[in-house]
Amino acid sequence: MKKFAALMLSAVCMISLAACGSEPKSDAAAGSSSSEASGAVTGMDDLPGKKIGVQTGTTGDIYATDYEGDEAGTVVERYNKGVDAVMSLKQGKIDCVIIDNEPAKVFVSENDDLKILDEPFAEEEYAICVDKSNSELKDKINQALTDLKADGTLDEIIGHWIGDSADQKSYESAADADHSNGTLVMATNAEFPPYESLDGENVVGIDADIARAIADKLGMDLRIDNMEFDSIIMAVTSGKADIGVAGMTVTEDRLENVDFTDTYAKAKQVIIVKK
């Protein structure tokens, strides 16, 4: 999908325009966002006492929170979109951004003044969240994932979006696909390329393709609802969505509210800094 690359270039280029960014969400972060960053970050050992940018509610946010309020005075600034955190980094308002590796590579590839540190911050795996009361759906999705792994569909989907041969080609349901079992509603946050982003009004990426392939296995159509990342779990628990698919890591805090399927991808958190 060639328009994806063009849209990502346009979106990331907007980082350099101060007028297009959003302010940090937390009061503490908002109070410090206008000051300069506190120093260079060359690895995890340098994080205490620094200003760290994250996307609200993500795994990066969870990890960064461990540093927040320490004796070194670490500040965590939270943004609705990862691209806004990167913008603040470019403007010198924060010292680094903690984010997943694949989105980080997109941002860095379009900004010559940024780099990803060689030292990974944390390893993680992605899974699909479902309501705790819907074990039947979880079991069906797990079986679908097993089948998609076995027949190579899962690897094929990921290969279209990650790697040297990535062509951003979306998964397409077979012309004779049976969708007579209703509609599977997926909640996501389309600010996380290449897992999910917007192509016009359509959500595209790895997670959208995997969800569509799962829906095909279940004999269902797929509807994707785009929302803030920290609203996804609430959408699932309230019944507004059947599943949450958004590069979501299984954590103890999240398990208090939702269940997770088997994992479908491995990833890592990384640190973006200015060169």
XYZ file of C-alpha atoms in Angstrom:
275
model
C 0.000 0.000 0.000
C 2.150 2.833 -1.326
C 0.016 5.564 0.217
C 1.071 4.308 3.664
C 4.692 5.324 3.120
C 3.708 8.736 1.847
C 1.353 9.314 4.759
C 3.976 8.272 7.275
C 6.521 10.612 5.677
C 4.033 13.451 5.875
C 3.104 12.669 9.470
C 6.665 12.402 10.683
C 7.797 15.507 8.807
C 5.192 17.408 10.834
C 7.301 16.711 13.896
C 9.503 19.693 13.052
C 6.557 22.098 13.215
C 6.028 23.283 16.758
C 2.419 24.181 16.112
C 1.326 20.620 15.336
C 2.291 18.952 18.626
C 0.238 18.240 21.697
C 1.090 19.145 25.248
C 1.960 16.384 27.725
C -1.079 14.967 29.526
C 0.193 14.876 33.104
C 0.247 18.052 35.188
C 3.791 17.394 36.299
C 4.915 16.922 32.737
C 3.114 20.005 31.531
C 4.895 22.065 34.109
C 8.326 21.023 32.846
C 7.740 20.770 29.106
C 8.829 24.328 28.350
C 12.256 23.918 29.979
C 15.272 22.390 28.325
C 16.225 18.746 28.610
C 18.540 17.884 31.465
C 21.318 15.967 29.737
C 22.496 13.284 27.334
C 21.225 9.710 27.564
C 23.609 7.010 26.344
C 21.999 4.026 28.067
C 19.579 2.877 30.750
C 21.964 3.919 33.524
C 21.567 7.545 32.447
C 17.765 7.626 32.821
C 17.552 8.673 36.501
C 17.190 12.425 36.712
C 16.235 12.808 33.052
C 13.043 13.864 31.268
C 11.531 10.821 29.570
C 8.817 11.012 26.921
C 6.274 8.201 26.453
C 2.894 7.547 24.863
C 0.196 7.435 27.529
C -0.814 3.966 28.690
C 1.791 2.072 26.682
C 4.373 -0.373 27.974
C 6.942 2.411 27.691
C 4.785 4.461 30.052
C 4.598 1.562 32.508
C 8.372 1.078 32.525
C 9.128 4.805 32.754
C 6.792 5.155 35.724
C 9.269 3.104 37.768
C 11.707 6.022 37.470
C 9.167 8.775 38.109
C 9.500 10.665 41.386
C 12.815 9.071 42.336
C 15.495 10.863 44.348
C 17.222 11.881 41.122
C 14.178 13.904 40.080
C 13.205 11.899 36.993
C 10.258 13.399 35.103
C 7.976 11.403 32.783
C 6.096 13.400 30.159
C 3.115 11.621 28.613
C 1.637 12.225 25.173
C -1.431 10.949 23.332
C 0.745 10.084 20.334
C 4.272 8.758 20.064
C 4.974 11.277 17.305
C 4.316 14.122 19.760
C 6.871 12.720 22.194
C 9.389 12.575 19.350
C 8.587 16.191 18.450
C 9.369 17.268 22.022
C 12.656 15.372 21.847
C 13.591 17.215 18.655
C 12.716 20.521 20.324
C 14.960 19.751 23.299
C 12.114 19.596 25.819
C 12.898 16.018 26.870
C 16.014 13.865 26.921
C 14.696 10.671 25.340
C 11.644 8.701 24.254
C 10.897 5.127 25.322
C 8.806 3.360 22.690
C 8.498 0.075 20.807
C 11.239 -0.750 18.336
C 9.272 -0.788 15.069
C 7.592 2.620 15.500
C 10.966 3.939 16.679
C 12.568 2.824 13.419
C 9.901 4.680 11.434
C 10.498 7.924 13.329
C 14.288 7.687 13.171
C 14.336 6.828 9.463
C 12.652 10.156 8.709
C 14.654 12.272 11.169
C 18.417 12.385 10.660
C 18.984 14.059 14.021
C 17.612 11.097 15.990
C 18.951 7.629 16.763
C 17.979 4.474 18.631
C 20.356 3.370 21.367
C 21.872 -0.064 20.801
C 20.900 -1.229 24.281
C 17.264 -2.461 24.269
C 15.238 -1.194 27.211
C 13.060 -4.316 27.575
C 11.903 -7.374 25.645
C 8.176 -8.002 25.263
C 5.480 -9.978 23.445
C 2.183 -8.782 21.987
C -1.194 -10.430 22.559
C -4.882 -9.660 21.998
C -6.971 -8.569 24.967
C -10.496 -9.893 25.526
C -12.988 -9.470 28.332
C -12.574 -11.870 31.244
C -16.128 -13.124 30.750
C -15.484 -14.141 27.142
C -13.282 -17.213 27.476
C -15.048 -18.801 24.505
C -13.861 -16.022 22.193
C -10.354 -16.220 23.640
C -10.204 -19.951 22.932
C -11.432 -19.442 19.367
C -8.843 -16.739 18.731
C -6.086 -18.924 20.172
C -7.057 -21.703 17.778
C -7.118 -19.234 14.887
C -3.651 -17.972 15.831
C -2.367 -21.545 15.978
C -3.725 -22.189 12.486
C -2.352 -18.911 11.098
C 1.085 -19.691 12.497
C 0.996 -23.230 11.108
C -0.010 -22.256 7.574
C 2.467 -19.361 7.367
C -0.131 -16.592 7.185
C 1.122 -14.864 10.328
C 4.721 -14.697 9.103
C 3.537 -13.537 5.689
C 1.536 -10.679 7.205
C 4.463 -9.507 9.337
C 6.808 -9.780 6.339
C 4.690 -7.311 4.392
C 5.265 -4.655 7.061
C 8.666 -5.375 8.630
C 11.991 -6.130 6.968
C 13.905 -5.276 3.816
C 11.192 -6.689 1.532
C 8.282 -4.936 3.277
C 5.795 -3.585 0.728
C 2.984 -2.443 3.071
C 0.570 -4.742 1.260
C -2.511 -5.387 3.356
C -4.020 -8.819 3.926
C -7.141 -9.419 1.860
C -9.926 -11.846 2.665
C -10.688 -14.475 0.063
C -13.425 -13.524 -2.373
C -15.574 -16.388 -1.107
C -14.844 -15.832 2.603
C -17.783 -16.713 4.849
C -18.649 -13.885 7.244
C -22.031 -15.203 8.306
C -21.161 -15.323 12.028
C -21.471 -11.591 12.571
C -18.941 -8.815 13.146
C -15.809 -8.876 15.288
C -15.187 -5.389 16.716
C -11.541 -4.469 17.264
C -10.411 -1.511 19.379
C -7.047 0.010 18.502
C -4.990 3.199 18.478
C -3.819 3.924 14.940
C -0.673 5.807 15.972
C 1.710 2.875 16.125
C 3.210 2.048 12.698
C 3.765 -0.510 11.336
C 1.327 -2.287 13.670
C -1.476 0.206 13.102
C -1.741 3.584 11.389
C -4.196 5.454 9.206
C -4.307 5.292 5.409
C -6.986 7.864 4.740
C -9.849 6.714 6.952
C -8.708 3.080 7.034
C -6.636 1.495 9.795
C -3.813 -0.510 8.237
C -0.852 -2.482 9.533
C 0.160 -5.757 11.115
C -2.492 -5.780 13.830
C -5.303 -4.883 11.437
C -4.219 -7.659 9.064
C -3.890 -10.273 11.804
C -7.306 -9.356 13.193
C -8.846 -9.646 9.735
C -7.239 -13.055 9.209
C -8.568 -14.174 12.599
C -12.033 -12.890 11.718
C -11.917 -14.928 8.509
C -11.105 -18.034 10.546
C -14.075 -17.295 12.801
C -16.411 -16.687 9.869
C -16.852 -13.057 10.867
C -16.530 -9.622 9.336
C -14.142 -7.154 11.028
C -14.837 -3.614 12.222
C -11.983 -1.509 13.569
C -12.658 1.335 16.013
C -9.818 3.841 16.419
C -9.451 5.459 19.863
C -6.927 6.659 22.432
C -4.639 3.849 23.575
C -5.659 4.144 27.216
C -9.340 3.742 26.238
C -8.907 0.330 24.601
C -9.217 -1.854 27.696
C -12.292 0.058 28.853
C -13.868 -0.447 25.423
C -13.326 -4.199 25.747
C -14.557 -4.517 29.328
C -17.646 -2.402 28.596
C -18.589 -4.512 25.582
C -18.106 -1.723 23.041
C -15.363 -3.831 21.449
C -14.775 -7.578 21.359
C -10.989 -7.406 21.237
C -8.173 -4.933 21.752
C -5.308 -5.231 19.279
C -2.730 -2.464 19.495
C 0.769 -3.800 19.997
C -0.344 -4.567 23.545
C 1.971 -6.276 26.008
C 0.663 -8.583 28.719
C 1.253 -6.941 32.113
C 0.054 -7.679 35.637
C -1.879 -4.415 35.772
C -3.731 -5.163 32.545
C -4.483 -8.719 33.644
C -6.492 -7.291 36.528
C -9.060 -6.079 33.989
C -8.813 -8.280 30.885
C -7.556 -11.622 29.666
C -5.046 -12.083 26.872
C -4.761 -14.581 24.060
C -1.594 -16.395 23.127
C 1.115 -14.053 21.872
C 1.445 -13.305 18.167
C 4.613 -11.171 17.931
C 7.827 -10.430 19.791
C 9.088 -6.892 20.215
C 11.279 -4.723 22.391
C 11.201 -1.315 23.985
C 14.001 1.005 22.892
C 15.259 4.477 23.718
C 15.303 7.256 21.093
C 17.719 10.149 21.649
C 19.113 13.061 19.681
C 22.446 12.453 17.987
